[in-house]
Amino acid sequence: MSSTGSPARRQRRVLAGAAAAAALALTATACGPEEAPVDPKPSATAEQPGQDLREELGLPDKLPEDLPAALQDLDKWRNGAWKNWDREDWLREAREFINPIIEDYWDPDRMKDAEESERDVDDSEIDEGVTDPEPAAVEAEEVPLPYTENAPPVGKVLMETPQGPMVCSGTVVKDPANPGKSNLVATAGHCVHAGEKGGWFRNVVFVPHYNNGGLAPAELGKGAPDQVSPHGIWWAKHARTTTHWIESGASTGGAGAPQDFAMLKVQPENKSANGGKSLEETVGGAVEIDFGTPGVQSIESLTANGYPAAPPFSGERMFRCTDGPGRLTLDPSQPTMYRIGCTMTGGSSGGGWLSADGGRLLSVTSIGPLTHDWLAGPRLGDEAEGVFDAVSSLS
C-alpha cells in the first residue's frame, strides 16, 4: 500500500499470540481512567512474607499495598488455592507484577492448548506519514530440526489471560550487565500487558526452542518434557513494556503498535536441575538488540522468527520469513514501523526480527493483516532502550 491515494478499507489483525498480554512492568500508569478504584490501604489481615517464603513463592521483597485482598493471604499462596484467581479483578486491581513459580503448571498438554488471540486494525489508520507499498507475501518456511542446533535463541512465551492460556514468541538477548550470562527475553508489549484498559497477566513463562524434536500436535500433550522444553521452563521474574503501550495499547485497532515492545527477566523453574546456569548459557547463545533504528535503505534483510498458532499453522513448529523491509506509519506522532512480507499468523507476535547475519535484533513482530501477507514491527529506539535498561538493572 502506498502513502499516496486512498487505501482500501479492510480489516487487519494484530498477531497477538498473547492477547494483549501481560506482565511485569511496575508502574501505576497501567491502570487506565476507566478502571475500578483500588483501596490504597492493605487489608488488616495482610502479612508481609519472610525471606524464606518470598524465595519459595518467587515474591518481591514486599507485597504491593494494592494487592487484591484475596491474594494477601499467604497460606492461600502457599497451598495453591490462589490459582482460582478472578481474572477480571486481577486485571483491574493489580498494579505490580507477581509471578511465583508453580512447578509443572505449564505441562506439555497445557502448552499445546494455549491459543493465539486477535485484534482488528482498519487500513484507514495507516494512510498518513511514510508508508511504502505493501510488500509481496513471503511464504513462511519451517526452521530445520532440531532447534537446539539450527535455530536462533527463539522460543514460546506463554501466559494466563482472561480469555485463557495464550501464546507469543520471544528471543534471548544479550545483557551487557551480565556478559555471557543473560536472563533477558525480548518480546512484544502486547505479550506482557493488556494496554490502555487492562493490566498484568499471570503465569508468564518462556520456553526456549519449544518442541525441539518437531512433535505433531497430537503428540505434544503426551511428549516428554525434555522433548517439549529442551532447555526447561523459565518463569518471568521482572519485565517492562513502554509507557506508550500501557497508555495507548488497545485490544482492537493499531493503537500502541509503534512502541509494542517488552522485556522479561526470567529464572528457571527447576533451579536445582539447572545448576545455576543463566538462560544464555543454557540455550547456548543470545543476540544483541540494536537500538539505533537504522533506516530501511541500510538494512539488507530482516528475518522474523516465531511460532505461528492461528490457521493454517498449529503452533507446534518454529517458522521464519526473510525479506527486505519497508516502512509503515500507523500514527504520525510515533516512529514509523518496519514491515516485511510474511505469511505467519497469530502466535508469532513478539518473535525477534534478526539482521542478515543473525547477530542483531532490530524489531519484534507486532501486527499483520487478516490476509496474512505481511508483518510489521516497531523500530527500537530510546523508549525501547529504556525498557531494556530498566529490566537489566533488576536483580
CSV table of C-alpha atoms in Angstrom, one decimal:
chain,number,residue,atom,x,y,z
A,1,MET,CA,0.0,0.0,0.0
A,2,SER,CA,1.3,3.4,-1.0
A,3,SER,CA,1.3,6.5,1.2
A,4,THR,CA,-0.4,8.4,-1.7
A,5,GLY,CA,-4.1,7.8,-2.6
A,6,SER,CA,-6.9,6.4,-0.5
A,7,PRO,CA,-6.2,2.9,0.9
A,8,ALA,CA,-8.9,0.3,0.6
A,9,ARG,CA,-10.6,-0.3,3.9
A,10,ARG,CA,-10.2,-3.8,5.2
A,11,GLN,CA,-9.9,-5.5,8.5
A,12,ARG,CA,-6.4,-6.0,9.9
A,13,ARG,CA,-5.5,-8.4,12.6
A,14,VAL,CA,-2.7,-8.0,15.2
A,15,LEU,CA,-0.7,-11.1,15.7
A,16,ALA,CA,-1.3,-11.2,19.4
A,17,GLY,CA,-0.1,-14.7,20.2
A,18,ALA,CA,-0.7,-13.5,23.7
A,19,ALA,CA,-3.9,-11.5,23.8
A,20,ALA,CA,-2.5,-8.0,24.7
A,21,ALA,CA,-0.6,-9.9,27.2
A,22,ALA,CA,0.7,-9.2,30.5
A,23,ALA,CA,3.4,-8.6,32.7
A,24,LEU,CA,5.7,-7.3,34.6
A,25,ALA,CA,6.1,-3.5,34.4
A,26,LEU,CA,6.0,-1.9,37.8
A,27,THR,CA,4.0,1.3,37.2
A,28,ALA,CA,0.8,2.7,38.4
A,29,THR,CA,0.1,4.2,35.0
A,30,ALA,CA,-1.1,0.8,33.8
A,31,CYS,CA,-4.5,1.4,35.4
A,32,GLY,CA,-6.5,3.4,32.9
A,33,PRO,CA,-9.0,6.1,33.8
A,34,GLU,CA,-11.9,3.7,33.4
A,35,GLU,CA,-10.5,1.1,35.8
A,36,ALA,CA,-12.2,0.4,39.1
A,37,PRO,CA,-10.7,2.3,42.0
A,38,VAL,CA,-8.4,0.4,44.3
A,39,ASP,CA,-8.3,0.9,48.1
A,40,PRO,CA,-4.7,2.1,48.7
A,41,LYS,CA,-4.6,0.6,52.1
A,42,PRO,CA,-3.7,-3.1,52.6
A,43,SER,CA,-6.1,-5.5,54.2
A,44,ALA,CA,-5.9,-5.5,58.0
A,45,THR,CA,-5.0,-9.2,57.8
A,46,ALA,CA,-2.3,-8.7,55.2
A,47,GLU,CA,1.0,-10.3,56.1
A,48,GLN,CA,4.4,-9.5,54.7
A,49,PRO,CA,6.3,-12.7,53.9
A,50,GLY,CA,9.7,-13.6,55.4
A,51,GLN,CA,12.8,-14.1,53.3
A,52,ASP,CA,12.3,-17.9,53.0
A,53,LEU,CA,8.7,-17.6,51.9
A,54,ARG,CA,9.5,-14.9,49.4
A,55,GLU,CA,12.1,-17.1,47.8
A,56,GLU,CA,9.7,-20.1,48.0
A,57,LEU,CA,6.9,-18.3,46.2
A,58,GLY,CA,9.0,-16.0,44.0
A,59,LEU,CA,7.5,-12.9,45.6
A,60,PRO,CA,9.1,-9.4,45.6
A,61,ASP,CA,10.7,-8.1,48.8
A,62,LYS,CA,7.4,-6.6,49.8
A,63,LEU,CA,3.9,-7.4,48.7
A,64,PRO,CA,2.3,-4.4,46.9
A,65,GLU,CA,-0.1,-2.5,49.2
A,66,ASP,CA,-2.8,-2.5,46.5
A,67,LEU,CA,-2.7,-6.3,46.0
A,68,PRO,CA,-6.3,-7.6,46.0
A,69,ALA,CA,-7.3,-8.8,49.5
A,70,ALA,CA,-8.0,-12.3,48.2
A,71,LEU,CA,-4.3,-12.6,47.3
A,72,GLN,CA,-2.9,-11.2,50.5
A,73,ASP,CA,-3.5,-14.5,52.4
A,74,LEU,CA,-0.1,-16.1,52.1
A,75,ASP,CA,-1.4,-19.5,53.2
A,76,LYS,CA,-3.5,-19.5,50.1
A,77,TRP,CA,-0.4,-18.7,48.0
A,78,ARG,CA,1.5,-21.5,49.7
A,79,ASN,CA,-1.4,-24.0,49.3
A,80,GLY,CA,-2.1,-23.1,45.7
A,81,ALA,CA,-5.7,-22.0,46.2
A,82,TRP,CA,-4.9,-18.6,44.7
A,83,LYS,CA,-4.7,-20.3,41.3
A,84,ASN,CA,-8.5,-19.8,41.2
A,85,TRP,CA,-7.9,-16.0,41.0
A,86,ASP,CA,-10.7,-13.8,39.5
A,87,ARG,CA,-9.0,-12.8,36.2
A,88,GLU,CA,-11.1,-9.6,35.7
A,89,ASP,CA,-10.5,-8.5,39.3
A,90,TRP,CA,-6.8,-9.1,38.9
A,91,LEU,CA,-6.6,-7.1,35.7
A,92,ARG,CA,-8.4,-4.2,37.3
A,93,GLU,CA,-6.6,-4.2,40.6
A,94,ALA,CA,-3.1,-5.5,40.3
A,95,ARG,CA,-0.6,-2.7,39.6
A,96,GLU,CA,2.5,-4.7,40.4
A,97,PHE,CA,3.6,-7.9,38.8
A,98,ILE,CA,3.7,-11.1,40.9
A,99,ASN,CA,4.6,-14.3,39.1
A,100,PRO,CA,5.5,-17.1,41.5
A,101,ILE,CA,7.0,-20.2,40.1
A,102,ILE,CA,4.5,-23.1,40.0
A,103,GLU,CA,6.3,-26.3,39.2
A,104,ASP,CA,4.7,-28.4,36.5
A,105,TYR,CA,2.0,-25.8,35.8
A,106,TRP,CA,2.9,-25.4,32.2
A,107,ASP,CA,3.0,-29.1,31.3
A,108,PRO,CA,3.2,-30.2,27.7
A,109,ASP,CA,-0.6,-30.6,27.5
A,110,ARG,CA,-1.3,-27.0,28.8
A,111,MET,CA,1.3,-25.6,26.4
A,112,LYS,CA,-0.3,-27.4,23.5
A,113,ASP,CA,-3.7,-25.9,24.3
A,114,ALA,CA,-2.6,-22.3,24.6
A,115,GLU,CA,-4.1,-20.2,21.9
A,116,GLU,CA,-3.2,-17.1,19.9
A,117,SER,CA,-5.6,-14.1,20.0
A,118,GLU,CA,-6.7,-11.5,17.5
A,119,ARG,CA,-7.5,-7.8,17.3
A,120,ASP,CA,-8.5,-5.8,14.2
A,121,VAL,CA,-6.8,-2.8,12.6
A,122,ASP,CA,-8.5,-0.8,9.9
A,123,ASP,CA,-6.5,0.3,6.9
A,124,SER,CA,-7.8,3.9,7.3
A,125,GLU,CA,-5.4,4.2,10.3
A,126,ILE,CA,-2.2,3.8,8.2
A,127,ASP,CA,-2.7,6.4,5.4
A,128,GLU,CA,-0.5,9.1,7.0
A,129,GLY,CA,3.2,9.6,7.2
A,130,VAL,CA,5.7,7.5,5.4
A,131,THR,CA,4.2,4.2,4.2
A,132,ASP,CA,5.7,2.2,1.4
A,133,PRO,CA,3.6,0.0,-0.9
A,134,GLU,CA,2.5,-3.3,0.7
A,135,PRO,CA,5.2,-6.0,0.2
A,136,ALA,CA,4.6,-9.1,-1.7
A,137,ALA,CA,3.8,-12.1,0.5
A,138,VAL,CA,6.7,-14.2,1.6
A,139,GLU,CA,5.9,-17.8,2.4
A,140,ALA,CA,6.9,-18.7,5.9
A,141,GLU,CA,9.4,-21.6,6.0
A,142,GLU,CA,9.9,-24.1,8.7
A,143,VAL,CA,13.1,-23.8,10.7
A,144,PRO,CA,15.1,-27.0,10.4
A,145,LEU,CA,15.1,-29.5,13.3
A,146,PRO,CA,16.4,-29.8,15.9
A,147,TYR,CA,16.1,-26.2,17.0
A,148,THR,CA,18.9,-26.6,19.5
A,149,GLU,CA,21.3,-27.0,16.6
A,150,ASN,CA,19.7,-25.0,13.8
A,151,ALA,CA,17.6,-22.2,15.2
A,152,PRO,CA,18.3,-18.8,16.8
A,153,PRO,CA,17.6,-18.5,20.5
A,154,VAL,CA,13.8,-18.2,20.0
A,155,GLY,CA,11.0,-19.8,22.0
A,156,LYS,CA,7.4,-19.5,23.1
A,157,VAL,CA,6.1,-17.0,25.7
A,158,LEU,CA,3.0,-18.4,27.5
A,159,MET,CA,0.7,-16.7,29.9
A,160,GLU,CA,-2.7,-16.8,31.5
A,161,THR,CA,-5.2,-14.2,30.3
A,162,PRO,CA,-8.9,-13.5,31.0
A,163,GLN,CA,-9.5,-15.5,27.8
A,164,GLY,CA,-7.5,-18.5,29.0
A,165,PRO,CA,-3.9,-19.6,28.2
A,166,MET,CA,-2.3,-17.7,25.3
A,167,VAL,CA,1.0,-17.7,23.4
A,168,CYS,CA,3.5,-15.4,21.9
A,169,SER,CA,7.1,-15.7,20.8
A,170,GLY,CA,10.3,-14.3,22.3
A,171,THR,CA,14.1,-14.2,21.8
A,172,VAL,CA,17.0,-14.5,24.2
A,173,VAL,CA,19.0,-11.3,24.1
A,174,LYS,CA,22.4,-10.2,25.4
A,175,ASP,CA,22.7,-8.3,28.7
A,176,PRO,CA,25.8,-6.0,28.9
A,177,ALA,CA,25.4,-6.0,32.7
A,178,ASN,CA,25.9,-9.8,32.7
A,179,PRO,CA,28.2,-10.7,29.8
A,180,GLY,CA,27.6,-14.3,28.6
A,181,LYS,CA,25.1,-14.9,31.4
A,182,SER,CA,21.9,-13.1,30.2
A,183,ASN,CA,18.5,-13.9,31.6
A,184,LEU,CA,16.7,-11.5,29.3
A,185,VAL,CA,14.0,-12.2,26.7
A,186,ALA,CA,12.7,-9.6,24.2
A,187,THR,CA,9.0,-9.9,23.1
A,188,ALA,CA,6.1,-7.6,22.2
A,189,GLY,CA,4.4,-5.2,24.6
A,190,HIS,CA,1.0,-6.8,23.9
A,191,CYS,CA,2.6,-10.1,25.1
A,192,VAL,CA,3.1,-8.7,28.6
A,193,HIS,CA,0.4,-6.1,29.2
A,194,ALA,CA,-3.2,-5.5,28.1
A,195,GLY,CA,-2.7,-1.9,27.2
A,196,GLU,CA,-4.9,1.1,28.0
A,197,LYS,CA,-7.8,-0.7,29.6
A,198,GLY,CA,-6.1,-3.7,31.1
A,199,GLY,CA,-3.3,-4.8,33.3
A,200,TRP,CA,-0.9,-7.6,34.1
A,201,PHE,CA,-1.4,-11.3,33.3
A,202,ARG,CA,-0.3,-14.3,35.2
A,203,ASN,CA,1.9,-17.4,35.0
A,204,VAL,CA,4.2,-15.8,32.4
A,205,VAL,CA,6.9,-18.2,31.1
A,206,PHE,CA,9.4,-18.5,28.3
A,207,VAL,CA,10.2,-21.9,26.7
A,208,PRO,CA,13.3,-21.7,24.5
A,209,HIS,CA,13.4,-23.9,21.4
A,210,TYR,CA,9.9,-25.2,22.2
A,211,ASN,CA,9.2,-28.6,20.7
A,212,ASN,CA,12.8,-29.2,19.7
A,213,GLY,CA,12.1,-32.5,18.0
A,214,GLY,CA,9.1,-31.3,16.0
A,215,LEU,CA,6.4,-33.5,17.6
A,216,ALA,CA,3.0,-33.4,15.9
A,217,PRO,CA,0.1,-31.6,17.7
A,218,ALA,CA,-1.5,-34.9,18.8
A,219,GLU,CA,1.8,-35.9,20.3
A,220,LEU,CA,2.7,-32.7,22.1
A,221,GLY,CA,0.4,-33.2,25.1
A,222,LYS,CA,2.0,-36.6,25.7
A,223,GLY,CA,5.5,-35.6,24.9
A,224,ALA,CA,8.3,-35.9,27.4
A,225,PRO,CA,9.2,-32.6,29.0
A,226,ASP,CA,12.7,-32.7,27.5
A,227,GLN,CA,11.2,-33.0,24.0
A,228,VAL,CA,8.8,-30.1,24.5
A,229,SER,CA,11.0,-27.9,26.6
A,230,PRO,CA,14.6,-29.0,26.0
A,231,HIS,CA,16.1,-26.1,28.0
A,232,GLY,CA,13.5,-26.2,30.7
A,233,ILE,CA,10.8,-23.6,31.5
A,234,TRP,CA,11.8,-20.1,32.6
A,235,TRP,CA,9.4,-18.0,34.7
A,236,ALA,CA,9.3,-14.2,34.3
A,237,LYS,CA,10.7,-12.6,37.4
A,238,HIS,CA,10.6,-9.0,36.1
A,239,ALA,CA,9.6,-7.1,33.0
A,240,ARG,CA,8.8,-3.8,31.5
A,241,THR,CA,6.9,-2.5,28.5
A,242,THR,CA,6.8,1.0,27.1
A,243,THR,CA,4.7,3.8,28.6
A,244,HIS,CA,3.2,4.3,25.2
A,245,TRP,CA,1.8,0.8,25.1
A,246,ILE,CA,0.5,1.0,28.6
A,247,GLU,CA,-1.3,4.3,28.0
A,248,SER,CA,-2.4,3.7,24.4
A,249,GLY,CA,-2.3,0.0,23.6
A,250,ALA,CA,-5.7,-1.5,22.6
A,251,SER,CA,-7.2,-4.9,22.0
A,252,THR,CA,-8.7,-3.5,18.8
A,253,GLY,CA,-7.1,-1.2,16.3
A,254,GLY,CA,-3.4,-0.4,15.8
A,255,ALA,CA,-3.0,1.9,18.9
A,256,GLY,CA,0.3,1.4,20.6
A,257,ALA,CA,1.8,-0.7,17.9
A,258,PRO,CA,4.7,1.7,17.0
A,259,GLN,CA,6.1,1.0,20.5
A,260,ASP,CA,4.9,-2.5,21.0
A,261,PHE,CA,8.0,-3.8,22.8
A,262,ALA,CA,8.7,-5.5,26.1
A,263,MET,CA,11.5,-7.2,28.1
A,264,LEU,CA,11.4,-10.1,30.5
A,265,LYS,CA,14.0,-11.1,33.1
A,266,VAL,CA,13.5,-14.9,33.7
A,267,GLN,CA,14.5,-17.6,36.2
A,268,PRO,CA,14.5,-21.4,35.8
A,269,GLU,CA,11.5,-23.3,37.1
A,270,ASN,CA,13.8,-26.1,38.3
A,271,LYS,CA,16.7,-24.2,39.9
A,272,SER,CA,18.4,-27.4,41.3
A,273,ALA,CA,18.4,-29.2,38.0
A,274,ASN,CA,19.6,-26.0,36.2
A,275,GLY,CA,22.9,-26.0,38.1
A,276,GLY,CA,23.0,-22.2,38.4
A,277,LYS,CA,23.3,-21.5,34.7
A,278,SER,CA,21.9,-18.4,33.1
A,279,LEU,CA,19.4,-18.6,30.2
A,280,GLU,CA,22.1,-17.6,27.7
A,281,GLU,CA,24.4,-20.3,29.0
A,282,THR,CA,21.6,-22.9,29.0
A,283,VAL,CA,20.4,-22.1,25.5
A,284,GLY,CA,23.9,-21.6,24.1
A,285,GLY,CA,23.7,-18.1,22.9
A,286,ALA,CA,21.9,-14.8,22.7
A,287,VAL,CA,21.5,-11.9,20.2
A,288,GLU,CA,22.3,-8.2,20.6
A,289,ILE,CA,19.5,-5.7,20.4
A,290,ASP,CA,20.2,-2.8,18.0
A,291,PHE,CA,18.5,0.4,19.4
A,292,GLY,CA,19.9,2.6,16.6
A,293,THR,CA,16.7,2.5,14.5
A,294,PRO,CA,18.6,2.1,11.1
A,295,GLY,CA,16.8,3.2,8.0
A,296,VAL,CA,15.4,0.6,5.7
A,297,GLN,CA,17.8,1.6,2.9
A,298,SER,CA,20.7,0.4,5.1
A,299,ILE,CA,19.1,-2.9,6.1
A,300,GLU,CA,19.9,-5.8,3.7
A,301,SER,CA,17.1,-8.0,5.1
A,302,LEU,CA,15.3,-8.9,8.2
A,303,THR,CA,14.2,-12.4,9.3
A,304,ALA,CA,11.2,-12.7,11.5
A,305,ASN,CA,11.1,-15.8,13.7
A,306,GLY,CA,8.2,-17.2,15.7
A,307,TYR,CA,5.7,-19.9,16.5
A,308,PRO,CA,2.5,-19.0,14.5
A,309,ALA,CA,-0.5,-20.7,16.0
A,310,ALA,CA,-3.5,-19.4,14.1
A,311,PRO,CA,-4.6,-21.4,11.0
A,312,PRO,CA,-3.2,-22.6,8.7
A,313,PHE,CA,-0.5,-23.1,11.4
A,314,SER,CA,-0.9,-25.0,14.6
A,315,GLY,CA,1.7,-23.5,17.0
A,316,GLU,CA,4.0,-26.5,17.4
A,317,ARG,CA,6.7,-25.5,14.9
A,318,MET,CA,9.0,-22.6,14.6
A,319,PHE,CA,8.8,-20.7,11.3
A,320,ARG,CA,10.7,-17.7,9.7
A,321,CYS,CA,10.3,-15.2,6.9
A,322,THR,CA,13.1,-13.2,5.3
A,323,ASP,CA,12.5,-10.0,3.3
A,324,GLY,CA,13.9,-6.5,2.7
A,325,PRO,CA,12.0,-4.2,5.0
A,326,GLY,CA,9.7,-1.3,4.0
A,327,ARG,CA,8.0,1.4,6.1
A,328,LEU,CA,4.6,1.6,7.7
A,329,THR,CA,3.1,4.6,9.6
A,330,LEU,CA,0.2,3.9,11.9
A,331,ASP,CA,0.5,7.1,13.9
A,332,PRO,CA,2.4,10.1,12.5
A,333,SER,CA,3.3,11.2,16.1
A,334,GLN,CA,5.0,7.9,16.7
A,335,PRO,CA,8.0,6.2,14.9
A,336,THR,CA,7.5,4.6,11.6
A,337,MET,CA,7.4,0.8,11.8
A,338,TYR,CA,9.3,-1.8,9.8
A,339,ARG,CA,7.3,-4.0,7.5
A,340,ILE,CA,8.1,-7.2,5.6
A,341,GLY,CA,6.3,-9.8,3.5
A,342,CYS,CA,5.4,-12.8,5.6
A,343,THR,CA,2.5,-15.4,5.9
A,344,MET,CA,3.0,-16.1,9.7
A,345,THR,CA,-0.2,-15.7,11.8
A,346,GLY,CA,-1.1,-15.2,15.5
A,347,GLY,CA,1.3,-16.7,18.0
A,348,SER,CA,4.3,-15.3,16.1
A,349,SER,CA,3.9,-12.0,18.0
A,350,GLY,CA,6.9,-10.9,19.9
A,351,GLY,CA,9.3,-13.1,17.8
A,352,GLY,CA,12.6,-11.4,17.0
A,353,TRP,CA,13.5,-9.8,13.7
A,354,LEU,CA,17.1,-10.6,13.1
A,355,SER,CA,19.7,-8.9,10.8
A,356,ALA,CA,21.1,-10.8,7.8
A,357,ASP,CA,24.0,-12.1,9.8
A,358,GLY,CA,21.6,-13.3,12.6
A,359,GLY,CA,23.5,-11.4,15.3
A,360,ARG,CA,21.3,-8.3,15.9
A,361,LEU,CA,17.6,-8.0,16.8
A,362,LEU,CA,16.1,-4.9,15.2
A,363,SER,CA,12.4,-5.4,15.9
A,364,VAL,CA,9.7,-7.8,17.1
A,365,THR,CA,6.5,-8.9,15.5
A,366,SER,CA,3.6,-6.6,16.4
A,367,ILE,CA,0.8,-6.6,13.8
A,368,GLY,CA,-0.2,-8.1,10.5
A,369,PRO,CA,-3.2,-8.3,8.1
A,370,LEU,CA,-6.2,-10.7,8.1
A,371,THR,CA,-4.9,-11.8,4.7
A,372,HIS,CA,-1.6,-13.0,6.3
A,373,ASP,CA,0.7,-11.5,3.7
A,374,TRP,CA,2.9,-9.1,5.8
A,375,LEU,CA,4.1,-8.4,9.3
A,376,ALA,CA,5.1,-5.1,11.0
A,377,GLY,CA,7.2,-4.4,14.0
A,378,PRO,CA,8.4,-1.3,15.9
A,379,ARG,CA,11.7,0.4,15.5
A,380,LEU,CA,13.6,0.0,18.7
A,381,GLY,CA,14.8,3.5,19.8
A,382,ASP,CA,15.2,5.4,23.1
A,383,GLU,CA,11.9,4.2,24.6
A,384,ALA,CA,12.7,0.5,23.9
A,385,GLU,CA,16.2,1.0,25.3
A,386,GLY,CA,14.8,2.5,28.4
A,387,VAL,CA,12.6,-0.6,28.9
A,388,PHE,CA,15.7,-2.8,28.3
A,389,ASP,CA,17.8,-0.9,30.8
A,390,ALA,CA,15.1,-1.0,33.5
A,391,VAL,CA,14.8,-4.8,33.3
A,392,SER,CA,18.6,-5.3,33.0
A,393,SER,CA,19.1,-3.4,36.3
A,394,LEU,CA,16.8,-5.6,38.3
A,395,SER,CA,18.2,-8.5,40.3
